[in-house]
Amino acid sequence: MITAFDIGGSTIKAALARGPESLTMLGRVPTPRDDFSAFADAIAGLIDKGGASKDGPVAISVTGVVDPDSGLVTCANIPCIDGRNLARDLGTRLGRTVLVANDADCFVLAEAHTGAGRGHRVVFGAILGTGAGGGLVVDGKLHPGAGGLAGEWGHGTIVATKVSVAPFELPHFACGCGQSGCLDTVGAARGIERLHRHLHGTDLPSTEILARWEAGDAQAEQTIALQVELVSQPLALVVNIVGPGIVPVGGGLGNSAALIARIDAAVRPRILRKLDRPLVVPAQLTTDAGLVGAAMLGLESQEP
């Protein structure tokens, strides 16, 4: 059995996994962000609660970037693990094998095996939450890429500045990664809010903008039309390069079926492969994708 964890900046969730679709929830605790000893103790307490065997492996989905070569974690949200080889250090503390992957990778791994990607050889999972990210699974196996950055389509100067939606020209916004013009600045929840502010001078949460859009508000329609154009162009390029059979979308915006359908309708005419079925779809695993993906990570490690 695998003890699976989904670790975010505020909460640690855990489950005992006998398989990707057989999880026994062990509960959740606050994430100790500044004290690694307290962080390790929280993990150990949940493992003990589950009653896994003394040598049972631990598999973790964590916010941030995990370099598969060095094992180093980059995680601004949890300072006590930032810059640390989490698998090694936590494994030493627990006396167990520890596997670690970032949350976007675990999301797409879960969707590929038990969600919208089931039956597809190549699955690109797109995250449109607070920011934009993603991950890639090929033939059922996670492809983390060099530095653990495969699928991270949210960064790079790729956002269009000339668009078909008024005002027809758009500046590149500065991104937290240090570049300008990244998809992360306009493509997800904070991006919708930034675009709405730029277009209309009004600060609204993304949930309110989406609600107004679905109710037929003209200003919200302009914001969403612009956001869909800015997202669909780079996503179409990703599809052409990677060749996924399906693109499940997770994160908060993935909960809006209407928005994802509109993005799908904008992406498919822009790709080389012609499809008469949806390609970009809402994720099916919205609550426990991190735990399911972590469980799959652990189960993969046990395959002969």
XYZ file of C-alpha atoms in Angstrom:
304
model
C 0.000 0.000 0.000
C 1.017 3.582 -0.714
C 0.528 6.476 1.669
C -0.323 9.338 -0.701
C -0.118 13.032 0.137
C -1.388 16.178 -1.542
C 0.533 19.102 -0.048
C -0.362 22.719 -0.640
C 0.612 25.965 0.997
C -2.194 25.735 3.554
C -3.192 22.069 3.879
C -1.730 18.555 3.819
C -4.205 15.865 2.722
C -3.431 12.155 2.986
C -4.893 8.829 1.897
C -3.942 5.173 2.018
C -3.923 3.859 -1.547
C -4.370 0.256 -2.583
C -4.810 1.416 -6.170
C -5.556 4.663 -8.041
C -9.293 4.179 -7.506
C -9.077 2.711 -4.017
C -8.265 5.484 -1.551
C -8.970 5.520 2.170
C -8.901 9.123 3.337
C -6.716 9.805 6.373
C -7.732 13.409 6.893
C -5.968 16.732 6.580
C -3.797 18.983 8.733
C -2.441 22.524 8.335
C 0.852 22.725 6.439
C 3.799 23.738 8.671
C 5.431 26.148 6.272
C 8.495 27.398 8.155
C 9.667 24.440 10.262
C 10.849 21.295 8.460
C 10.814 19.230 11.640
C 7.157 20.128 12.203
C 6.465 19.458 8.524
C 7.990 15.966 8.773
C 6.116 15.300 12.015
C 2.824 16.172 10.328
C 3.575 13.680 7.543
C 4.608 11.012 10.057
C 1.438 11.505 12.081
C -0.788 10.912 9.061
C 1.240 7.832 8.065
C 0.802 6.398 11.545
C -2.922 7.113 11.379
C -3.182 5.062 8.192
C -1.429 2.037 9.623
C 0.730 1.341 6.562
C 3.500 -1.213 6.910
C 6.767 0.058 8.371
C 8.491 0.015 4.990
C 5.507 1.189 2.916
C 6.448 3.927 0.430
C 5.234 7.505 0.604
C 4.223 9.390 -2.550
C 3.723 13.151 -2.509
C 2.054 15.670 -4.791
C 3.385 19.097 -3.863
C 2.968 22.651 -5.033
C 6.082 23.999 -6.765
C 8.654 22.498 -9.132
C 10.500 19.230 -8.526
C 13.721 18.641 -10.464
C 13.791 14.900 -11.286
C 17.595 14.911 -11.638
C 18.661 16.768 -8.491
C 15.550 16.090 -6.428
C 15.487 19.754 -5.391
C 12.115 21.387 -4.766
C 11.370 25.001 -5.634
C 8.398 26.038 -3.535
C 7.854 29.635 -2.454
C 4.616 28.729 -0.648
C 6.362 26.379 1.810
C 9.751 27.922 2.729
C 10.905 24.953 4.836
C 11.052 22.694 1.768
C 12.208 25.307 -0.753
C 15.635 24.357 -2.126
C 15.575 21.038 -0.280
C 15.852 17.500 -1.649
C 12.507 16.621 -0.145
C 12.440 12.949 -1.132
C 15.879 12.324 0.406
C 15.457 14.418 3.545
C 11.940 13.249 4.326
C 12.878 9.653 3.491
C 15.729 9.823 6.017
C 13.411 11.268 8.653
C 10.674 8.668 8.053
C 12.847 5.651 7.263
C 10.825 5.053 4.115
C 11.083 5.475 0.362
C 9.619 8.859 -0.559
C 8.591 9.899 -4.070
C 7.786 13.509 -4.914
C 6.211 15.161 -7.971
C 4.634 18.538 -8.483
C 0.877 18.961 -8.313
C 0.359 19.614 -12.032
C 2.196 16.392 -12.898
C 0.111 14.446 -10.389
C -3.051 16.028 -11.778
C -2.350 14.890 -15.330
C -1.210 11.460 -14.150
C -4.533 11.052 -12.338
C -6.575 12.285 -15.309
C -4.672 10.004 -17.696
C -5.424 6.886 -15.687
C -8.797 7.462 -14.061
C -10.242 10.667 -15.518
C -10.869 12.335 -18.850
C -7.601 11.006 -20.320
C -8.438 7.347 -19.852
C -7.835 5.483 -23.114
C -5.659 8.193 -24.677
C -1.983 7.506 -25.370
C -0.860 11.122 -24.947
C -2.522 13.399 -22.391
C -1.643 17.038 -21.822
C -3.184 18.329 -18.588
C -3.670 22.100 -18.501
C -4.022 23.906 -15.180
C -5.991 27.157 -15.221
C -6.225 28.034 -11.558
C -4.626 30.970 -9.787
C -2.003 30.696 -12.535
C -1.416 28.566 -15.618
C 0.578 25.320 -15.658
C 0.435 21.792 -16.958
C 1.898 18.342 -17.268
C 2.369 15.554 -19.796
C 1.707 11.802 -19.709
C 2.783 9.523 -22.567
C 1.812 5.835 -22.711
C 0.593 6.050 -19.133
C 3.925 7.376 -17.818
C 4.608 10.823 -16.474
C 7.101 12.778 -18.597
C 8.599 15.354 -16.203
C 11.230 16.592 -18.663
C 14.523 18.293 -17.876
C 14.287 20.209 -14.620
C 10.779 18.840 -14.053
C 9.361 21.541 -16.302
C 7.691 19.586 -19.133
C 4.190 20.883 -19.712
C 4.782 24.258 -18.043
C 3.180 26.271 -20.829
C 2.394 29.228 -18.559
C 5.752 30.946 -19.001
C 7.597 32.453 -21.943
C 6.884 35.557 -24.004
C 4.041 34.058 -26.042
C 0.933 36.161 -25.441
C -0.379 38.032 -28.487
C -0.338 41.830 -28.435
C -2.554 42.271 -31.508
C -5.959 40.673 -31.020
C -9.329 40.535 -32.753
C -11.171 41.813 -29.682
C -11.332 45.519 -28.796
C -9.097 47.342 -27.932
C -7.200 45.235 -30.540
C -3.789 45.947 -29.027
C -2.628 44.732 -25.652
C 0.557 45.321 -23.634
C 2.673 42.524 -22.261
C 2.146 42.321 -18.513
C 5.059 41.616 -16.165
C 5.115 38.067 -14.790
C 6.283 36.854 -11.407
C 8.861 34.633 -13.147
C 10.758 37.747 -14.239
C 9.630 37.771 -17.864
C 6.845 39.715 -19.567
C 4.050 38.474 -21.790
C 3.648 35.061 -20.158
C 0.379 33.193 -20.453
C 0.352 33.091 -16.648
C -0.342 36.851 -16.632
C -3.623 36.599 -18.574
C -4.609 32.941 -18.897
C -6.001 31.918 -15.540
C -8.047 33.385 -12.692
C -5.745 36.296 -11.842
C -5.339 36.853 -15.583
C -9.079 37.250 -16.137
C -9.143 39.776 -13.319
C -6.173 41.646 -14.806
C -7.787 41.767 -18.254
C -11.112 42.967 -16.846
C -9.323 45.724 -14.934
C -7.361 46.717 -18.046
C -10.451 46.806 -20.253
C -13.022 48.295 -17.878
C -11.155 49.816 -14.922
C -13.081 47.610 -12.501
C -11.731 45.139 -9.951
C -13.840 41.983 -9.784
C -12.994 38.423 -8.718
C -12.800 35.918 -11.560
C -15.832 34.073 -10.195
C -17.938 37.222 -10.489
C -16.664 37.947 -14.000
C -17.586 34.416 -15.097
C -21.008 34.672 -13.456
C -21.690 37.975 -15.221
C -20.473 36.513 -18.512
C -22.825 33.549 -18.247
C -25.641 36.000 -17.450
C -24.952 37.934 -20.673
C -23.094 40.980 -19.330
C -21.438 42.847 -22.233
C -18.297 43.898 -20.367
C -17.709 40.396 -19.057
C -18.234 39.018 -22.568
C -15.481 41.290 -23.883
C -13.132 40.130 -21.114
C -13.837 36.452 -21.698
C -13.593 36.789 -25.485
C -10.158 38.366 -25.103
C -8.992 35.792 -22.568
C -10.156 32.894 -24.758
C -8.249 34.272 -27.741
C -5.081 34.759 -25.686
C -5.289 31.218 -24.236
C -6.352 29.339 -27.360
C -3.423 30.462 -29.501
C -0.609 29.078 -27.292
C -2.692 26.032 -26.363
C -3.141 25.200 -30.042
C 0.640 25.405 -30.462
C 1.121 23.038 -27.514
C -1.335 20.596 -29.114
C 0.526 20.708 -32.439
C 3.887 20.106 -30.762
C 2.864 17.449 -28.229
C 0.007 15.704 -30.062
C -2.332 14.903 -27.155
C -5.487 12.920 -27.737
C -7.218 14.928 -25.015
C -6.521 18.034 -22.931
C -8.261 17.909 -19.543
C -8.339 21.279 -17.784
C -7.998 21.528 -14.020
C -7.830 24.400 -11.583
C -10.629 26.787 -10.699
C -11.438 27.804 -14.277
C -11.758 24.130 -15.205
C -14.963 24.122 -13.165
C -16.636 26.365 -15.751
C -17.867 23.945 -18.421
C -19.026 26.867 -20.556
C -15.595 28.512 -20.528
C -13.767 25.271 -21.338
C -16.179 24.569 -24.189
C -15.483 28.022 -25.598
C -11.718 27.515 -25.333
C -12.116 24.135 -27.070
C -14.107 25.754 -29.871
C -11.306 28.312 -30.317
C -8.444 25.784 -30.171
C -9.663 23.131 -32.630
C -9.760 25.406 -35.724
C -6.207 26.498 -34.934
C -4.596 23.034 -34.857
C -3.370 20.943 -37.772
C -5.314 17.839 -36.766
C -9.015 18.141 -37.546
C -11.359 16.780 -34.912
C -15.137 16.487 -34.799
C -15.155 15.910 -31.033
C -14.098 17.993 -28.018
C -10.349 18.089 -27.404
C -10.126 20.542 -24.498
C -12.427 19.258 -21.757
C -13.071 19.821 -18.040
C -11.095 17.528 -15.770
C -13.124 14.739 -14.229
C -11.132 14.569 -10.979
C -11.614 17.902 -9.293
C -11.175 17.136 -5.581
C -8.671 14.321 -5.132
C -6.549 14.509 -8.297
C -3.389 15.211 -6.286
C -3.925 12.158 -4.095
C -4.815 9.916 -7.047
C -1.770 11.146 -8.981
C 0.508 10.600 -5.992
C -0.904 7.084 -5.605
C -0.156 6.413 -9.279
C 3.386 7.725 -8.775
C 3.895 5.245 -5.941
C 2.318 2.348 -7.785
C 4.504 3.000 -10.845
C 7.589 2.768 -8.663
C 6.580 -0.740 -7.612
C 6.150 -2.073 -11.143
C 8.789 -4.655 -12.151
